[in-house]
Amino acid sequence: MTAERIDSFPTRQIDGYRVSHGRPFPYGAHVVPGGVTFSVFSDRATSMTLVLFERGADKPMEELRFPPEYRIGSVFAMTVFGLDPENLEYGFRADGPYDPAKGDRFDAAGILTDPHARLLSGRDTWGVPPDWSNPYQYRAVIALEDFDWEDDAPLGTPTEELVIYETHVRGFTRHPSSGVSAPGTYAGLREKIPYLRELGVNCVELMPIFEFDEFDNSRVNPGTGERLYNYWGYNTIGFLAPKAGYAATGRYGMQADEFKALVKDLHKAGIEVILDVVFNHTAEGNEQGPTISFKGLDNATYYMLTPEGYYYNFSGTGNTVNCNHPVVRDFVLACLRYWVSEYHVDGFRFDLAAILDRGPDGSPLPNPPLLEQLAYDPILRHSKLIAEAWDAGGLYQVGHFPNYGRWAEWNGKYRDVVRRFVKGDEGTVGELAARIVGSPDLYGGRGPTASVNFITAHDGFTLNDLVSYNDKRNDANGEGNADGANDNNSWNCGAEGPTDDPEVNALRTRQMKNALAILLTSQGVPMLLAGDEVGRTQLGNNNTYCQDNELSWFDWDLVTANAELLRFAQSMIAFRRDHPILREARHPLGVDSAGVGLPDVSWHGVRPWEPDWSPGSRLLAVMRCGRDASGGRDHVYVAMNSHWEGHDLELPELSGGAVWRVFADTADPGGTAERRVGGRRHHIGPRSVVILTGSTA
Amino acid sequence: MSVNVTTRSADGITLVRLDGEITSNSAPGVQDRILPLAGDTGRLLIDFTGVPYVSSAGLRMLLLLYRRAQAADAKIVLVGLSEEVRFVMSATGFLDFFEIGDDAETAMGGVRP
């Protein structure tokens, strides 16, 4: 049964190292009986050398050139026997032409990271300044991949049931107030699972956790002189490697186990894990950027190049991954498959995903092979695929991202119109109506689950700042306040920034509740930005990509300080869970589709059945009618008033003796105590949202 | 770097004391010594008082041991874990699989009928 393999013996020696043919697939480095097999692709390299280090050593312990016979096609593969995988780091030297105009940038003087490295060392503990004199910064390490998952698997929660919570692994628990044993880590986040359960979210979307270098930002904070980081991490170095600096055990190289333990426990709590992935560019920048891996291994394959050999910059960061090149497609697919099969993640949010449908010359493809492949891939078949459907090159595809019936989108139009409505802009009610029922104008053929609804995300103001600042305050980013979006659709409620005016503060709380109430009663998939449920502020900074400090960190003292807002958020999430009519996977038709005597959706104004669609309208009520989970009749009436005056609403009549009850009234600071409406009239206060339920019970 | 393994048995309990770092180098040797014990004893106490460091490969060896013991209906108790080793095991989820005791004598006493 356990007979040794006949290929588990070396066939020759190089420099005293016993070696043999390697296995070309899968790429990367894998432990095999007696040794480690290494495999790397390069189309244009003339020779390849495997560089071996003892863990942490400055100088290589050995360099083994791949014999010509160990190259199959464009793949160099070699097994080296007698290595201790735990005490080893490796890289490659690729030799070949240096002719940038033709796309070639080979330089055998540099040591290159394996693009398929499944662990990287070199940035093992967050914030420990690197030794830049070391010739090999991001060091490929061999992963021991076995993990005791027991019976865990991706959860497969129906998309329409998701409530997504976008957070940053470090920022979530790094603040001293978090009280966890390992602040700012995967393990720290794991300790906060009970908080997520109480909040009621069932999916966390993690900002990039692929290995990146927090030190790749050279700016300083002009106010304090402190160096700034790459805190968000949208600058990938290792596409298969979880960031070691986010692991309490990164210094022992155990980040994979720590991250897996997090995923496993989130799953036990019924919470899915979506990764924010950045395949549109890499950390290598343009021709002035560092050579880390792809540039030196096969520049012309991995990057979109101009006819003169420069880098196209559709990402706004210097380079653009050539993601519809067949080899790169395979690479992206291999990465995603790996995260699903090895780490059990439930889905992905693709940063600047419009780039993924550009061809090698940058032009958008009508049927982009990468997107099609991801949509139909067997391993990814049930993974959530969410596109940020635009890029920095001007391609804006919200509503028409090539989707193959599989892809959802961050609905930027939802964000914009809800913000404008809440702040009291005119001319928003008509579009608002479409957005809150799942944007049938954008996703008619795809259903509401194609729409990830959000009002705030990592990129932009937090919810509290959205109601506290008219203008961004990004000076601390060291770019003269020129970075970050200018068009925020925000309103400060009467004072710019923190104030002790109780009226302004009360209005801000109400406006935050209004936003949460609209978001969580909208059809589609709601996404909350972590901390918005407790009024987290970034003091007006709407682009904290570089701020590894209290501007970005979740302040856990807010959980008690803003307990009322938190309770409201919790109750709204629970309300959504308890009312399936709010999260139907099909768009409503405006007819009695559930046989309850009333249409599935209807629109109302101050008077029932008389919505005011005029440009000056600031009040809209929507009534959803259908069935609850046990098949009984359910009615939900949501009145949204962004007018600075209150109004007396006449409510639609219910059939069969059903009566209206108040579930929430954002003008009532007491919160969400349910009470019966006397008669068919109800007052809605200025700038507030009222939610009523109708039932016979 | 090898790990010194000493064992003693009493009342159906086997106590194994380890001294040294458990890494990919030393783990196979430790495993060869302990694995047979996991099957023939009701309860296996492993004393880590002399273990300053357990690497990724070392933790895997422990989990393998746990799975073997489970198959044989035996119990494994880890005692004398240093704060650091315990922290690493906790952060990576390995700790969830094991029963943990403070020190060998207490644990021995605790399981006696």
Short mmCIF file of N, CA and C in Angstrom, two decimals, chain A residues 84-87 144-150 181-182 187 190 248-249 251-254 257-262 264-265 268, chain B residues 22-25 52-60 63 66-67 70 84-85 87-97:
data_model
loop_
_atom_site.label_atom_id
_atom_site.label_comp_id
_atom_site.label_asym_id
_atom_site.label_seq_id
_atom_site.Cartn_x
_atom_site.Cartn_y
_atom_site.Cartn_z
N ASP A 84 15.32 20.84 4.30
CA ASP A 84 14.40 20.97 5.44
C ASP A 84 13.41 22.08 5.09
N PRO A 85 12.20 21.72 4.69
CA PRO A 85 11.28 22.74 4.16
C PRO A 85 10.97 23.85 5.16
N GLU A 86 11.07 23.53 6.44
CA GLU A 86 10.70 24.54 7.42
C GLU A 86 11.78 25.59 7.62
N ASN A 87 12.97 25.24 7.23
CA ASN A 87 14.09 26.15 7.49
C ASN A 87 14.64 26.72 6.18
N LEU A 144 3.44 24.16 4.66
CA LEU A 144 2.87 22.87 5.06
C LEU A 144 1.37 23.12 5.08
N GLU A 145 0.67 22.51 4.18
CA GLU A 145 -0.70 22.97 3.97
C GLU A 145 -1.75 22.20 4.74
N ASP A 146 -1.35 21.07 5.32
CA ASP A 146 -2.39 20.29 5.99
C ASP A 146 -2.98 21.09 7.14
N PHE A 147 -4.27 20.96 7.30
CA PHE A 147 -4.97 21.68 8.36
C PHE A 147 -6.18 20.84 8.72
N ASP A 148 -6.51 20.81 9.98
CA ASP A 148 -7.64 19.99 10.39
C ASP A 148 -8.93 20.78 10.29
N TRP A 149 -9.53 20.74 9.11
CA TRP A 149 -10.75 21.50 8.88
C TRP A 149 -11.97 20.82 9.51
N GLU A 150 -11.79 19.60 9.98
CA GLU A 150 -12.95 18.79 10.35
C GLU A 150 -13.92 18.81 9.16
N SER A 181 -6.46 39.41 22.79
CA SER A 181 -5.13 39.01 23.24
C SER A 181 -4.06 39.32 22.19
N ALA A 182 -4.43 39.38 20.94
CA ALA A 182 -3.45 39.69 19.89
C ALA A 182 -4.04 40.77 18.98
N ALA A 187 -6.09 36.35 14.61
CA ALA A 187 -6.53 35.78 15.90
C ALA A 187 -7.37 36.78 16.67
N ARG A 190 -10.76 36.83 15.26
CA ARG A 190 -11.46 35.61 15.68
C ARG A 190 -12.09 35.78 17.07
N ALA A 248 -0.70 36.93 14.38
CA ALA A 248 0.05 36.99 15.64
C ALA A 248 1.22 36.01 15.58
N THR A 249 1.09 35.00 14.74
CA THR A 249 2.11 33.96 14.63
C THR A 249 2.94 34.10 13.36
N ARG A 251 5.60 35.63 12.89
CA ARG A 251 7.05 35.50 13.12
C ARG A 251 7.46 34.03 13.18
N TYR A 252 6.49 33.14 13.34
CA TYR A 252 6.79 31.71 13.27
C TYR A 252 6.37 31.11 11.93
N GLY A 253 5.93 31.97 11.02
CA GLY A 253 5.51 31.47 9.70
C GLY A 253 4.22 30.69 9.74
N MET A 254 3.38 30.98 10.74
CA MET A 254 2.14 30.20 10.87
C MET A 254 0.89 30.98 10.48
N ASP A 257 -2.08 28.86 9.07
CA ASP A 257 -2.90 28.18 10.08
C ASP A 257 -3.79 29.17 10.82
N GLU A 258 -3.23 30.33 11.13
CA GLU A 258 -4.00 31.31 11.89
C GLU A 258 -5.19 31.83 11.07
N PHE A 259 -4.94 32.07 9.80
CA PHE A 259 -6.05 32.54 8.96
C PHE A 259 -7.10 31.44 8.77
N LYS A 260 -6.63 30.21 8.60
CA LYS A 260 -7.59 29.10 8.45
C LYS A 260 -8.44 28.94 9.72
N ALA A 261 -7.80 29.09 10.87
CA ALA A 261 -8.56 28.97 12.13
C ALA A 261 -9.63 30.05 12.20
N LEU A 262 -9.32 31.24 11.67
CA LEU A 262 -10.31 32.32 11.63
C LEU A 262 -11.48 31.95 10.72
N LYS A 264 -12.46 29.03 9.76
CA LYS A 264 -13.20 27.90 10.31
C LYS A 264 -14.17 28.36 11.41
N ASP A 265 -13.69 29.23 12.27
CA ASP A 265 -14.57 29.69 13.36
C ASP A 265 -15.64 30.65 12.88
N LYS A 268 -18.26 28.45 11.62
CA LYS A 268 -19.04 27.85 12.72
C LYS A 268 -20.09 28.83 13.22
N ILE B 22 10.72 21.52 19.37
CA ILE B 22 10.10 20.59 18.42
C ILE B 22 9.95 21.30 17.08
N THR B 23 10.77 20.89 16.13
CA THR B 23 10.79 21.52 14.81
C THR B 23 10.68 20.43 13.75
N SER B 24 10.78 20.85 12.49
CA SER B 24 10.70 19.84 11.43
C SER B 24 11.85 18.84 11.54
N ASN B 25 12.96 19.28 12.15
CA ASN B 25 14.09 18.35 12.35
C ASN B 25 13.81 17.32 13.42
N PRO B 52 10.74 24.96 24.85
CA PRO B 52 10.58 26.41 24.69
C PRO B 52 9.88 26.80 23.38
N TYR B 53 9.86 25.91 22.39
CA TYR B 53 9.38 26.30 21.07
C TYR B 53 8.83 25.09 20.32
N VAL B 54 7.67 25.28 19.72
CA VAL B 54 7.11 24.24 18.85
C VAL B 54 6.84 24.87 17.50
N SER B 55 7.47 24.37 16.45
CA SER B 55 7.29 24.96 15.12
C SER B 55 6.01 24.42 14.49
N SER B 56 5.76 24.94 13.30
CA SER B 56 4.60 24.51 12.53
C SER B 56 4.60 22.99 12.34
N ALA B 57 5.73 22.43 12.00
CA ALA B 57 5.81 20.97 11.82
C ALA B 57 5.58 20.26 13.16
N GLY B 58 6.05 20.86 14.24
CA GLY B 58 5.85 20.27 15.56
C GLY B 58 4.37 20.23 15.94
N LEU B 59 3.66 21.32 15.63
CA LEU B 59 2.23 21.35 15.94
C LEU B 59 1.47 20.32 15.12
N ARG B 60 1.92 20.13 13.88
CA ARG B 60 1.27 19.13 13.03
C ARG B 60 1.47 17.73 13.60
N LEU B 63 -0.96 17.24 16.36
CA LEU B 63 -2.33 17.02 15.90
C LEU B 63 -2.49 15.61 15.34
N TYR B 66 -2.93 13.44 18.17
CA TYR B 66 -4.30 13.57 18.69
C TYR B 66 -5.26 12.72 17.87
N ARG B 67 -5.10 12.77 16.55
CA ARG B 67 -6.01 11.99 15.69
C ARG B 67 -5.82 10.49 15.92
N GLN B 70 -7.38 9.58 19.20
CA GLN B 70 -8.83 9.61 19.08
C GLN B 70 -9.34 8.30 18.46
N GLU B 84 4.23 31.19 25.58
CA GLU B 84 4.41 31.44 24.15
C GLU B 84 3.86 30.29 23.32
N VAL B 85 4.19 29.07 23.72
CA VAL B 85 3.70 27.91 22.97
C VAL B 85 2.18 27.87 23.03
N PHE B 87 0.19 30.38 23.43
CA PHE B 87 -0.33 31.48 22.62
C PHE B 87 -0.35 31.09 21.14
N VAL B 88 0.74 30.51 20.68
CA VAL B 88 0.81 30.11 19.26
C VAL B 88 -0.26 29.06 18.97
N MET B 89 -0.42 28.12 19.88
CA MET B 89 -1.42 27.07 19.65
C MET B 89 -2.82 27.65 19.68
N SER B 90 -3.03 28.64 20.52
CA SER B 90 -4.35 29.26 20.60
C SER B 90 -4.64 30.07 19.34
N ALA B 91 -3.67 30.86 18.90
CA ALA B 91 -3.89 31.73 17.73
C ALA B 91 -4.13 30.92 16.46
N THR B 92 -3.55 29.73 16.39
CA THR B 92 -3.67 28.93 15.17
C THR B 92 -4.77 27.89 15.28
N GLY B 93 -5.46 27.87 16.40
CA GLY B 93 -6.58 26.94 16.54
C GLY B 93 -6.19 25.55 16.99
N PHE B 94 -4.89 25.27 17.11
CA PHE B 94 -4.47 23.92 17.51
C PHE B 94 -4.92 23.59 18.94
N LEU B 95 -4.98 24.61 19.77
CA LEU B 95 -5.31 24.39 21.18
C LEU B 95 -6.70 23.78 21.35
N ASP B 96 -7.59 24.10 20.41
CA ASP B 96 -8.96 23.63 20.54
C ASP B 96 -9.07 22.11 20.60
N PHE B 97 -8.07 21.43 20.08
CA PHE B 97 -8.16 19.97 20.00
C PHE B 97 -7.74 19.27 21.29
#
